[in-house]
Amino acid sequence: ENILESEPIVYRRIVVPHSGGKEYCTDSGLVVPSISYSLHKKLLSVAEKHGLTVEKRLEMSGVCASQMALTLLGGPNRLNPKNIHQRPTVALLCGPHIKGAQGISCGRHLANHDVDVILFLPNFVKMLEPVTNELNLFCRTEGKQVSNVKDLPDCPVDLVIHCLDCQENAFLRDQPWYKAAVEWANQNRAPVLSIDPPVTDQEQGIHAKWSLQLALPLALGEQSGRIYLCDIGIPQKVFKEVGITYHSPFGCKFVIPLHSLQD
Amino acid sequence: ENILESEPIVYRRIVVPHSGGKEYCTDSGLVVPSISYSLHKKLLSVAEKHGLTVEKRLEMSGVCASQMALTLLGGPNRLNPKNIHQRPTVALLCGPHIKGAQGISCGRHLANHDVDVILFLPNFVKMLEPVTNELNLFCRTEGKQVSNVKDLPDCPVDLVIHCLDCQENAFLRDQPWYKAAVEWANQNRAPVLSIDPPVTDQEQGIHAKWSLQLALPLALGEQSGRIYLCDIGIPQKVFKEVGITYHSPFGCKFVIPLHSLQD
């Protein structure tokens, strides 16, 4: 009989110095290994050294995350001139750190594209400069900013974007505003997109439907939902400098879905 | 008879203080007026004042221009793992100015996406910092840099990206390297994409098939080919500050085609 069984194409074109604990593959079968948090951090810092500054990264991740969010919100079917009376609403939950700044950048691009954005950012007297910069720009959109969870919408929004967590500020999770924001997100029935979430074994946090990771994935847990990877413009030789043999898995895209190879 | 003639939907949601000389519309009929070079310059400078720095703009325009170029090169049909032996080739012609830096940023993202990029940039002892920064990052890709037109390919490439011109450095057009690059582009039979070209009545330059403009269009001439507009993340209130009533014509996209309303 002429039955040809189609094997999944597996290409290993990314080789990492030590496994991050999980392996993924792209739609076309390219293997994308995870890396540890410390290697990820080193990758970003070497990229910065070569000129891919935090500012550049915030802009790039903001654009790509907003492109993904716009697709999740319905893309051209939802966002067209005939639909202007039915603007989608996004609640953006941000902590006072670089991950939060990434979210604010995404929020600016969404607000620029006719999305009703409500940004929750707790009140701090002094914040990191990249956070303040992104906030200044966000304030020039029609988006709304609140610092109290009570001012977030009562009814379900179309999408929650979650940028509260940060590997190095885990203590923030004990603060009242953090707990209130998590509770609000869990009560609102909207699906959640996490941007660049840290690895955590925390069970009581926000359960995401999708998580967008940057450059190379970390080994995220179940509560991160479906994994997407975002190209943030790091050149091949920068990967090499931290010991990673890298060949882009992105094809012509900047955001791609990843599938767990363990499944 | 039941013949309903479908009128094009025309929405005027962008109002400029004085006409730039042309009007365009989007696929869905939104009117996009052109603005003068001086108003465009003012718009970018007010955006910079609010934190949308040159660096941010370079990253954003680079990503969006590369997304457009990847589509022009054939998108997923051309750039997939099965096609790795048939990488497209792009010749990138850049001058030593911010417009050139935008091109180099685009070139980095293309090289990161498996495109064979050959960057032509004339040799200068000292260049603007944004140009040097982008060049440093480009040098970390597999892309190639040449400073002599003789080192550009003899055979037709898949796409030429043209970033030689700059409104304020018109004198560059008299330099030998400029003339040689224009001659090379006109002899190579590849289609040309111009990024952010200036308004010029120059007839002997490079004729583009497509031109990508940023934020709002200038009134470009015939030799600019088909016009595309790129969202560079400027918030609504920044437009207002320079006297422009602005409402995004982009829908869920970041690059859209524009059609001349005079046609």
Short mmCIF file of C-alpha atoms in Angstrom, two decimals:
data_model
loop_
_atom_site.label_atom_id
_atom_site.label_comp_id
_atom_site.label_asym_id
_atom_site.label_seq_id
_atom_site.Cartn_x
_atom_site.Cartn_y
_atom_site.Cartn_z
CA GLU A 1 0.00 0.00 0.00
CA ASN A 2 1.05 3.54 -0.75
CA ILE A 3 0.62 5.05 2.66
CA LEU A 4 3.23 7.65 3.40
CA GLU A 5 3.21 8.61 7.01
CA SER A 6 4.12 12.25 7.37
CA GLU A 7 6.64 12.71 10.12
CA PRO A 8 6.78 16.13 11.75
CA ILE A 9 9.78 18.01 10.38
CA VAL A 10 12.15 18.66 13.24
CA TYR A 11 14.99 21.05 12.71
CA ARG A 12 17.40 21.87 15.50
CA ARG A 13 18.85 25.16 14.44
CA ILE A 14 19.01 26.75 17.89
CA VAL A 15 21.46 25.22 20.33
CA VAL A 16 21.74 26.51 23.88
CA PRO A 17 24.64 25.90 26.30
CA HIS A 18 22.38 24.37 28.96
CA SER A 19 18.72 23.49 28.74
CA GLY A 20 16.17 25.76 30.37
CA GLY A 21 14.03 22.71 31.11
CA LYS A 22 11.57 22.65 28.20
CA GLU A 23 11.58 22.48 24.45
CA TYR A 24 9.11 23.98 22.05
CA CYS A 25 8.56 23.83 18.31
CA THR A 26 7.13 26.25 15.78
CA ASP A 27 4.25 25.55 13.40
CA SER A 28 6.77 24.39 10.81
CA GLY A 29 8.60 22.10 13.21
CA LEU A 30 11.65 24.16 14.11
CA VAL A 31 12.81 23.35 17.63
CA VAL A 32 13.07 26.28 20.04
CA PRO A 33 14.70 25.34 23.34
CA SER A 34 13.99 27.32 26.50
CA ILE A 35 16.76 29.06 28.38
CA SER A 36 17.25 29.91 32.03
CA TYR A 37 16.31 33.31 33.42
CA SER A 38 19.97 34.15 34.03
CA LEU A 39 20.94 33.40 30.41
CA HIS A 40 17.98 35.41 29.16
CA LYS A 41 19.09 38.32 31.29
CA LYS A 42 22.65 38.03 29.99
CA LEU A 43 21.37 37.96 26.41
CA LEU A 44 19.46 41.21 26.90
CA SER A 45 22.37 42.86 28.64
CA VAL A 46 24.86 41.94 25.88
CA ALA A 47 22.32 43.21 23.33
CA GLU A 48 22.16 46.48 25.27
CA LYS A 49 25.94 46.72 25.23
CA HIS A 50 25.83 46.58 21.43
CA GLY A 51 23.21 49.32 21.24
CA LEU A 52 19.87 47.51 21.50
CA THR A 53 18.95 49.76 24.39
CA VAL A 54 16.07 49.34 26.81
CA GLU A 55 14.35 52.17 24.97
CA LYS A 56 14.61 50.37 21.61
CA ARG A 57 13.44 47.12 23.21
CA LEU A 58 10.44 48.82 24.81
CA GLU A 59 9.39 50.20 21.45
CA MET A 60 9.86 46.92 19.61
CA SER A 61 8.17 44.72 22.21
CA GLY A 62 5.37 47.28 22.50
CA VAL A 63 4.68 47.24 18.77
CA CYS A 64 4.81 43.45 18.48
CA ALA A 65 2.72 42.84 21.60
CA SER A 66 0.12 45.31 20.36
CA GLN A 67 0.04 43.57 16.97
CA MET A 68 -0.66 40.30 18.77
CA ALA A 69 -3.31 41.93 21.00
CA LEU A 70 -5.01 43.54 17.99
CA THR A 71 -5.27 40.08 16.40
CA LEU A 72 -6.68 38.61 19.63
CA LEU A 73 -9.25 41.42 19.71
CA GLY A 74 -10.57 40.43 16.29
CA GLY A 75 -8.21 42.20 13.89
CA PRO A 76 -9.75 43.87 10.82
CA ASN A 77 -13.24 42.49 11.59
CA ARG A 78 -13.35 44.38 14.85
CA LEU A 79 -11.20 47.40 14.10
CA ASN A 80 -12.56 49.08 11.01
CA PRO A 81 -14.19 52.47 10.36
CA LYS A 82 -17.68 50.93 10.30
CA ASN A 83 -17.20 49.61 13.81
CA ILE A 84 -16.09 52.81 15.47
CA HIS A 85 -19.00 52.75 17.94
CA GLN A 86 -17.90 49.33 19.23
CA ARG A 87 -14.33 49.98 20.31
CA PRO A 88 -12.78 47.07 22.22
CA THR A 89 -11.71 47.69 25.82
CA VAL A 90 -8.39 46.52 27.22
CA ALA A 91 -7.39 46.66 30.88
CA LEU A 92 -3.62 46.89 31.20
CA LEU A 93 -2.19 45.92 34.59
CA CYS A 94 1.39 47.14 35.05
CA GLY A 95 3.92 47.03 37.85
CA PRO A 96 6.53 49.77 38.39
CA HIS A 97 9.38 48.02 36.52
CA ILE A 98 10.71 47.42 32.99
CA LYS A 99 8.11 44.69 32.36
CA GLY A 100 5.47 47.23 33.30
CA ALA A 101 7.05 49.75 30.92
CA GLN A 102 6.79 47.15 28.13
CA GLY A 103 3.10 46.94 28.89
CA ILE A 104 2.66 50.71 28.83
CA SER A 105 4.38 50.87 25.44
CA CYS A 106 1.97 48.19 24.18
CA GLY A 107 -0.91 50.19 25.66
CA ARG A 108 0.14 53.34 23.78
CA HIS A 109 0.13 51.49 20.47
CA LEU A 110 -3.27 49.96 21.25
CA ALA A 111 -4.72 53.36 22.19
CA ASN A 112 -3.25 54.73 18.94
CA HIS A 113 -5.27 52.03 17.14
CA ASP A 114 -8.70 52.93 18.51
CA VAL A 115 -8.65 50.55 21.44
CA ASP A 116 -10.10 51.84 24.70
CA VAL A 117 -7.17 51.30 27.08
CA ILE A 118 -7.39 51.57 30.86
CA LEU A 119 -3.96 51.41 32.42
CA PHE A 120 -3.63 50.40 36.04
CA LEU A 121 -0.28 51.45 37.54
CA PRO A 122 0.12 51.82 41.32
CA ASN A 123 1.15 55.19 42.67
CA PHE A 124 4.82 55.57 43.44
CA VAL A 125 6.60 58.81 44.22
CA LYS A 126 9.61 57.88 42.16
CA MET A 127 9.70 55.39 39.33
CA LEU A 128 12.34 54.04 36.97
CA GLU A 129 13.06 56.41 34.09
CA PRO A 130 11.85 54.03 31.34
CA VAL A 131 8.53 53.67 33.19
CA THR A 132 8.14 57.46 33.51
CA ASN A 133 9.04 57.96 29.84
CA GLU A 134 6.49 55.43 28.63
CA LEU A 135 3.91 56.91 30.94
CA ASN A 136 4.50 60.42 29.53
CA LEU A 137 3.85 59.11 26.03
CA PHE A 138 0.83 57.08 27.10
CA CYS A 139 -0.67 60.22 28.66
CA ARG A 140 -0.65 61.80 25.19
CA THR A 141 -3.11 59.15 23.93
CA GLU A 142 -6.83 58.95 24.65
CA GLY A 143 -6.08 56.08 27.05
CA LYS A 144 -7.03 56.40 30.69
CA GLN A 145 -4.75 55.85 33.69
CA VAL A 146 -5.87 54.70 37.14
CA SER A 147 -3.86 53.97 40.27
CA ASN A 148 -6.61 52.35 42.24
CA VAL A 149 -8.11 48.98 41.37
CA LYS A 150 -11.54 50.37 42.30
CA ASP A 151 -11.37 52.55 39.19
CA LEU A 152 -11.03 49.56 36.88
CA PRO A 153 -14.24 48.58 35.01
CA ASP A 154 -16.85 46.48 36.82
CA CYS A 155 -18.01 44.72 33.69
CA PRO A 156 -15.92 42.25 31.67
CA VAL A 157 -13.42 43.91 29.33
CA ASP A 158 -12.37 42.38 26.01
CA LEU A 159 -8.81 41.62 27.09
CA VAL A 160 -6.65 41.93 30.18
CA ILE A 161 -2.95 42.50 29.59
CA HIS A 162 -0.88 41.39 32.55
CA CYS A 163 2.52 42.99 33.22
CA LEU A 164 2.46 43.02 37.03
CA ASP A 165 5.19 40.47 37.60
CA CYS A 166 8.93 40.76 37.49
CA GLN A 167 11.45 38.10 38.44
CA GLU A 168 13.44 40.45 40.61
CA ASN A 169 10.63 42.27 42.35
CA ALA A 170 8.82 39.22 43.69
CA PHE A 171 8.20 41.08 46.96
CA LEU A 172 5.71 43.30 45.10
CA ARG A 173 3.31 40.36 45.23
CA ASP A 174 2.77 40.97 48.92
CA GLN A 175 1.62 44.53 48.42
CA PRO A 176 -2.10 45.35 48.71
CA TRP A 177 -2.36 46.92 45.23
CA TYR A 178 -0.87 43.77 43.69
CA LYS A 179 -3.29 41.48 45.49
CA ALA A 180 -6.23 43.72 44.60
CA ALA A 181 -5.22 43.75 40.92
CA VAL A 182 -4.93 39.95 40.84
CA GLU A 183 -8.33 39.62 42.46
CA TRP A 184 -9.85 42.09 39.99
CA ALA A 185 -8.38 40.17 37.02
CA ASN A 186 -9.63 36.84 38.32
CA GLN A 187 -13.13 38.22 38.88
CA ASN A 188 -13.33 39.91 35.50
CA ARG A 189 -14.08 37.20 33.00
CA ALA A 190 -11.85 38.56 30.24
CA PRO A 191 -9.09 36.41 28.75
CA VAL A 192 -5.59 37.38 29.90
CA LEU A 193 -2.46 37.99 27.82
CA SER A 194 0.76 38.01 29.86
CA ILE A 195 3.68 39.90 28.37
CA ASP A 196 7.16 38.60 29.22
CA PRO A 197 6.09 36.83 32.44
CA PRO A 198 8.73 35.48 34.83
CA VAL A 199 9.08 31.83 35.77
CA THR A 200 7.20 31.30 39.00
CA ASP A 201 5.71 28.47 41.00
CA GLN A 202 3.15 30.84 42.40
CA GLU A 203 -0.26 29.20 42.19
CA GLN A 204 -2.51 32.02 43.31
CA GLY A 205 -1.57 34.52 40.59
CA ILE A 206 -3.32 35.43 37.38
CA HIS A 207 -3.94 32.55 34.98
CA ALA A 208 -3.15 33.65 31.45
CA LYS A 209 -4.74 32.36 28.27
CA TRP A 210 -1.67 33.42 26.29
CA SER A 211 1.88 34.43 27.21
CA LEU A 212 4.18 36.39 24.94
CA GLN A 213 7.86 35.73 25.53
CA LEU A 214 10.76 37.72 24.14
CA ALA A 215 13.69 36.46 22.01
CA LEU A 216 13.86 32.92 23.47
CA PRO A 217 11.37 31.25 25.83
CA LEU A 218 11.73 30.53 29.51
CA ALA A 219 10.22 27.28 30.81
CA LEU A 220 6.90 28.71 31.97
CA GLY A 221 4.36 26.73 33.94
CA GLU A 222 0.81 25.71 33.15
CA GLN A 223 -0.73 28.96 34.31
CA SER A 224 0.97 30.81 31.47
CA GLY A 225 -1.41 29.36 28.88
CA ARG A 226 -0.45 29.16 25.23
CA ILE A 227 3.06 30.35 24.49
CA TYR A 228 3.96 32.92 21.83
CA LEU A 229 7.43 34.18 20.98
CA CYS A 230 8.30 37.72 19.94
CA ASP A 231 11.31 38.75 17.88
CA ILE A 232 12.90 41.74 19.59
CA GLY A 233 15.56 42.42 16.95
CA ILE A 234 18.60 40.80 18.54
CA PRO A 235 21.21 40.01 15.85
CA GLN A 236 22.65 36.50 15.48
CA LYS A 237 26.15 37.35 16.71
CA VAL A 238 24.78 38.64 20.00
CA PHE A 239 23.26 35.21 20.64
CA LYS A 240 26.62 33.70 19.77
CA GLU A 241 28.38 35.94 22.28
CA VAL A 242 26.38 34.34 25.10
CA GLY A 243 26.98 30.82 23.81
CA ILE A 244 23.76 30.32 21.84
CA THR A 245 23.83 29.02 18.28
CA TYR A 246 20.89 30.88 16.85
CA HIS A 247 19.01 30.76 13.63
CA SER A 248 15.74 32.70 13.49
CA PRO A 249 12.61 30.54 13.89
CA PHE A 250 10.40 33.50 12.87
CA GLY A 251 10.25 33.19 9.08
CA CYS A 252 8.60 36.42 7.91
CA LYS A 253 6.72 36.95 11.18
CA PHE A 254 7.64 38.81 14.37
CA VAL A 255 5.32 36.90 16.71
CA ILE A 256 4.88 33.12 16.39
CA PRO A 257 3.07 30.44 18.43
CA LEU A 258 5.20 27.79 20.15
CA HIS A 259 4.08 24.26 20.96
CA SER A 260 5.46 22.25 23.83
CA LEU A 261 7.49 19.26 22.58
CA GLN A 262 6.67 17.35 25.77
CA ASP A 263 2.95 17.26 24.99
CA GLU B 1 -34.30 48.65 -11.68
CA ASN B 2 -32.56 47.72 -8.49
CA ILE B 3 -29.11 49.00 -9.25
CA LEU B 4 -27.42 50.42 -6.20
CA GLU B 5 -24.31 52.30 -7.09
CA SER B 6 -21.77 51.90 -4.34
CA GLU B 7 -20.22 55.22 -3.52
CA PRO B 8 -16.77 55.18 -1.94
CA ILE B 9 -17.13 55.89 1.77
CA VAL B 10 -15.26 59.10 2.51
CA TYR B 11 -14.54 60.01 6.07
CA ARG B 12 -12.59 63.12 6.93
CA ARG B 13 -11.22 62.37 10.36
CA ILE B 14 -7.82 64.00 9.87
CA VAL B 15 -7.79 67.77 9.47
CA VAL B 16 -4.56 69.64 8.86
CA PRO B 17 -3.97 73.38 9.36
CA HIS B 18 -2.84 73.88 5.75
CA SER B 19 -2.88 71.44 2.87
CA GLY B 20 0.34 69.78 1.82
CA GLY B 21 -0.91 69.76 -1.77
CA LYS B 22 -2.40 66.26 -2.13
CA GLU B 23 -5.03 64.10 -0.56
CA TYR B 24 -5.04 60.35 -0.23
CA CYS B 25 -7.52 57.76 0.98
CA THR B 26 -7.18 54.37 2.60
CA ASP B 27 -8.70 51.12 1.33
CA SER B 28 -11.75 51.78 3.48
CA GLY B 29 -12.18 55.35 2.26
CA LEU B 30 -10.71 57.35 5.11
CA VAL B 31 -9.19 60.59 3.81
CA VAL B 32 -5.53 61.16 4.66
CA PRO B 33 -4.34 64.66 3.73
CA SER B 34 -0.69 65.34 3.01
CA ILE B 35 1.26 67.85 5.07
CA SER B 36 4.22 70.09 4.28
CA TYR B 37 7.76 69.05 5.06
CA SER B 38 8.03 71.74 7.74
CA LEU B 39 4.88 70.55 9.54
CA HIS B 40 6.09 66.95 9.33
CA LYS B 41 9.40 68.00 10.86
CA LYS B 42 7.60 69.88 13.62
CA LEU B 43 5.41 66.84 14.34
CA LEU B 44 8.45 64.62 14.80
CA SER B 45 10.22 67.18 16.95
CA VAL B 46 7.22 67.64 19.28
CA ALA B 47 6.94 63.83 19.50
CA GLU B 48 10.63 63.72 20.48
CA LYS B 49 10.02 66.33 23.16
CA HIS B 50 7.40 64.03 24.70
CA GLY B 51 9.77 61.05 24.68
CA LEU B 52 9.31 59.45 21.26
CA THR B 53 13.05 59.73 20.72
CA VAL B 54 14.93 59.26 17.45
CA GLU B 55 16.08 55.92 18.83
CA LYS B 56 12.50 54.74 19.41
CA ARG B 57 11.47 56.00 15.99
CA LEU B 58 14.36 54.19 14.30
CA GLU B 59 13.32 50.92 15.92
CA MET B 60 9.66 51.32 15.09
CA SER B 61 10.14 52.44 11.49
CA GLY B 62 12.74 49.70 11.03
CA VAL B 63 10.37 46.98 12.21
CA CYS B 64 7.42 48.23 10.16
CA ALA B 65 9.49 48.83 7.00
CA SER B 66 10.97 45.34 7.31
CA GLN B 67 7.47 43.87 7.72
CA MET B 68 6.47 45.60 4.49
CA ALA B 69 9.65 44.45 2.71
CA LEU B 70 9.14 40.85 3.89
CA THR B 71 5.66 40.94 2.36
CA LEU B 72 7.02 42.38 -0.90
CA LEU B 73 9.62 39.59 -0.97
CA GLY B 74 6.89 36.95 -0.91
CA GLY B 75 6.09 36.57 2.79
CA PRO B 76 5.57 33.04 4.13
CA ASN B 77 5.79 31.49 0.65
CA ARG B 78 9.33 32.70 0.23
CA LEU B 79 10.57 32.71 3.80
CA ASN B 80 10.01 29.28 5.28
CA PRO B 81 12.34 26.54 6.52
CA LYS B 82 11.90 24.55 3.28
CA ASN B 83 13.18 27.48 1.27
CA ILE B 84 16.35 28.11 3.19
CA HIS B 85 18.54 27.53 0.12
CA GLN B 86 16.72 30.30 -1.75
CA ARG B 87 17.19 33.28 0.51
CA PRO B 88 16.05 36.55 -1.05
CA THR B 89 18.68 39.28 -1.57
CA VAL B 90 18.09 42.92 -0.69
CA ALA B 91 20.42 45.77 -1.56
CA LEU B 92 20.06 48.59 0.94
CA LEU B 93 21.33 52.00 -0.19
CA CYS B 94 21.79 54.41 2.71
CA GLY B 95 23.06 57.94 3.08
CA PRO B 96 24.86 59.20 6.22
CA HIS B 97 21.79 60.72 7.88
CA ILE B 98 18.74 59.78 9.99
CA LYS B 99 16.88 58.51 6.91
CA GLY B 100 19.87 56.26 6.26
CA ALA B 101 19.78 55.08 9.88
CA GLN B 102 16.10 54.15 9.39
CA GLY B 103 17.20 52.01 6.46
CA ILE B 104 19.97 50.33 8.46
CA SER B 105 17.47 49.49 11.22
CA CYS B 106 15.20 47.94 8.57
CA GLY B 107 18.21 46.05 7.20
CA ARG B 108 19.01 44.56 10.61
CA HIS B 109 15.47 43.24 10.98
CA LEU B 110 15.58 41.79 7.45
CA ALA B 111 18.93 40.11 8.10
CA ASN B 112 17.47 38.74 11.35
CA HIS B 113 14.73 37.16 9.19
CA ASP B 114 16.97 35.20 6.83
CA VAL B 115 17.20 37.84 4.13
CA ASP B 116 20.60 38.30 2.50
CA VAL B 117 21.20 42.01 3.05
CA ILE B 118 23.95 44.03 1.38
CA LEU B 119 24.18 47.49 2.89
CA PHE B 120 25.80 50.25 0.88
CA LEU B 121 26.88 53.18 3.06
CA PRO B 122 29.56 55.63 1.88
CA ASN B 123 32.68 55.97 3.99
CA PHE B 124 32.73 58.95 6.31
CA VAL B 125 35.22 59.56 9.08
CA LYS B 126 32.57 60.81 11.44
CA MET B 127 28.87 60.06 11.27
CA LEU B 128 25.81 61.01 13.27
CA GLU B 129 25.46 58.96 16.44
CA PRO B 130 22.17 57.28 15.46
CA VAL B 131 23.81 56.12 12.21
CA THR B 132 26.83 54.71 14.07
CA ASN B 133 24.55 52.98 16.60
CA GLU B 134 22.44 51.31 13.94
CA LEU B 135 25.58 50.30 12.07
CA ASN B 136 27.03 48.66 15.19
CA LEU B 137 23.90 46.56 15.54
CA PHE B 138 23.76 45.74 11.83
CA CYS B 139 27.36 44.50 12.03
CA ARG B 140 26.19 41.86 14.52
CA THR B 141 23.94 40.28 11.86
CA GLU B 142 25.01 38.10 8.94
CA GLY B 143 24.40 41.09 6.65
CA LYS B 144 27.25 42.49 4.58
CA GLN B 145 28.38 46.12 4.45
CA VAL B 146 30.08 47.78 1.48
CA SER B 147 31.22 51.35 1.01
CA ASN B 148 31.95 51.13 -2.69
CA VAL B 149 29.23 50.72 -5.32
CA LYS B 150 31.56 48.32 -7.18
CA ASP B 151 31.01 45.82 -4.39
CA LEU B 152 27.25 45.73 -4.92
CA PRO B 153 25.95 42.66 -6.81
CA ASP B 154 26.17 42.60 -10.62
CA CYS B 155 23.04 40.50 -11.05
CA PRO B 156 19.51 41.67 -10.23
CA VAL B 157 18.65 41.48 -6.55
CA ASP B 158 15.13 40.80 -5.26
CA LEU B 159 14.57 44.26 -3.84
CA VAL B 160 16.43 47.56 -3.59
CA ILE B 161 15.69 49.66 -0.52
CA HIS B 162 16.45 53.31 -1.13
CA CYS B 163 17.37 55.59 1.79
CA LEU B 164 19.93 57.84 0.08
CA ASP B 165 17.92 61.04 0.11
CA CYS B 166 17.31 63.55 2.83
CA GLN B 167 15.53 66.87 2.48
CA GLU B 168 18.24 68.78 4.25
CA ASN B 169 21.29 67.17 2.69
CA ALA B 170 20.34 67.73 -0.94
CA PHE B 171 23.99 68.59 -1.70
CA LEU B 172 24.84 64.90 -1.19
CA ARG B 173 23.28 64.28 -4.60
CA ASP B 174 26.29 65.89 -6.25
CA GLN B 175 28.75 63.52 -4.66
CA PRO B 176 30.30 60.75 -6.77
CA TRP B 177 29.15 57.91 -4.45
CA TYR B 178 25.58 59.16 -4.66
CA LYS B 179 25.61 59.30 -8.44
CA ALA B 180 27.22 55.88 -8.65
CA ALA B 181 24.59 54.37 -6.32
CA VAL B 182 21.74 55.86 -8.36
CA GLU B 183 23.27 54.52 -11.56
CA TRP B 184 23.71 51.08 -10.01
CA ALA B 185 20.06 51.03 -8.84
CA ASN B 186 18.77 52.08 -12.24
CA GLN B 187 20.85 49.42 -14.01
CA ASN B 188 19.87 46.64 -11.62
CA ARG B 189 16.38 45.60 -12.62
CA ALA B 190 15.09 45.05 -9.10
CA PRO B 191 12.00 46.89 -7.87
CA VAL B 192 12.74 49.76 -5.49
CA LEU B 193 11.18 50.53 -2.11
CA SER B 194 11.91 54.06 -0.86
CA ILE B 195 11.68 54.61 2.87
CA ASP B 196 10.62 58.08 4.02
CA PRO B 197 11.70 59.87 0.82
CA PRO B 198 11.77 63.67 0.71
CA VAL B 199 9.72 65.78 -1.68
CA THR B 200 11.87 66.53 -4.67
CA ASP B 201 11.45 67.68 -8.24
CA GLN B 202 14.61 65.83 -9.15
CA GLU B 203 13.97 63.83 -12.32
CA GLN B 204 17.22 61.87 -12.62
CA GLY B 205 17.00 60.05 -9.28
CA ILE B 206 15.88 56.54 -8.49
CA HIS B 207 12.33 55.68 -9.54
CA ALA B 208 10.62 53.75 -6.78
CA LYS B 209 7.89 51.17 -7.21
CA TRP B 210 6.72 51.79 -3.63
CA SER B 211 7.34 54.55 -1.08
CA LEU B 212 6.78 54.15 2.62
CA GLN B 213 5.94 57.38 4.41
CA LEU B 214 5.88 57.94 8.17
CA ALA B 215 2.96 59.21 10.31
CA LEU B 216 1.37 61.45 7.65
CA PRO B 217 2.24 61.67 3.94
CA LEU B 218 4.10 64.39 2.11
CA ALA B 219 2.92 65.22 -1.43
CA LEU B 220 5.39 63.02 -3.27
CA GLY B 221 5.81 63.09 -7.05
CA GLU B 222 5.26 60.42 -9.69
CA GLN B 223 8.67 58.85 -9.27
CA SER B 224 7.77 57.72 -5.75
CA GLY B 225 5.47 54.98 -7.07
CA ARG B 226 2.70 53.57 -4.91
CA ILE B 227 2.35 55.22 -1.53
CA TYR B 228 2.26 53.36 1.80
CA LEU B 229 1.90 54.90 5.22
CA CYS B 230 3.57 53.65 8.38
CA ASP B 231 2.34 54.21 11.93
CA ILE B 232 5.30 55.33 14.03
CA GLY B 233 3.51 55.43 17.37
CA ILE B 234 2.77 59.14 17.72
CA PRO B 235 -0.10 59.68 20.19
CA GLN B 236 -3.15 61.73 19.20
CA LYS B 237 -2.45 64.69 21.49
CA VAL B 238 0.96 65.21 19.88
CA PHE B 239 -0.78 65.72 16.54
CA LYS B 240 -3.13 68.15 18.25
CA GLU B 241 -0.20 70.12 19.64
CA VAL B 242 0.93 70.94 16.10
CA GLY B 243 -2.59 71.84 14.97
CA ILE B 244 -3.60 68.53 13.39
CA THR B 245 -6.92 66.90 14.26
CA TYR B 246 -5.94 63.27 14.05
CA HIS B 247 -7.77 60.02 14.16
CA SER B 248 -5.80 56.90 13.21
CA PRO B 249 -6.47 55.65 9.66
CA PHE B 250 -4.56 52.42 10.40
CA GLY B 251 -7.29 50.14 11.81
CA CYS B 252 -5.42 47.14 13.18
CA LYS B 253 -2.47 47.55 10.79
CA PHE B 254 0.79 49.44 11.08
CA VAL B 255 1.44 49.86 7.35
CA ILE B 256 -1.41 50.68 4.94
CA PRO B 257 -1.61 51.57 1.23
CA LEU B 258 -2.79 55.04 0.30
CA HIS B 259 -4.56 55.97 -2.93
CA SER B 260 -4.37 59.40 -4.48
CA LEU B 261 -7.77 61.16 -4.37
CA GLN B 262 -6.88 63.16 -7.48
CA ASP B 263 -6.69 60.04 -9.64
#
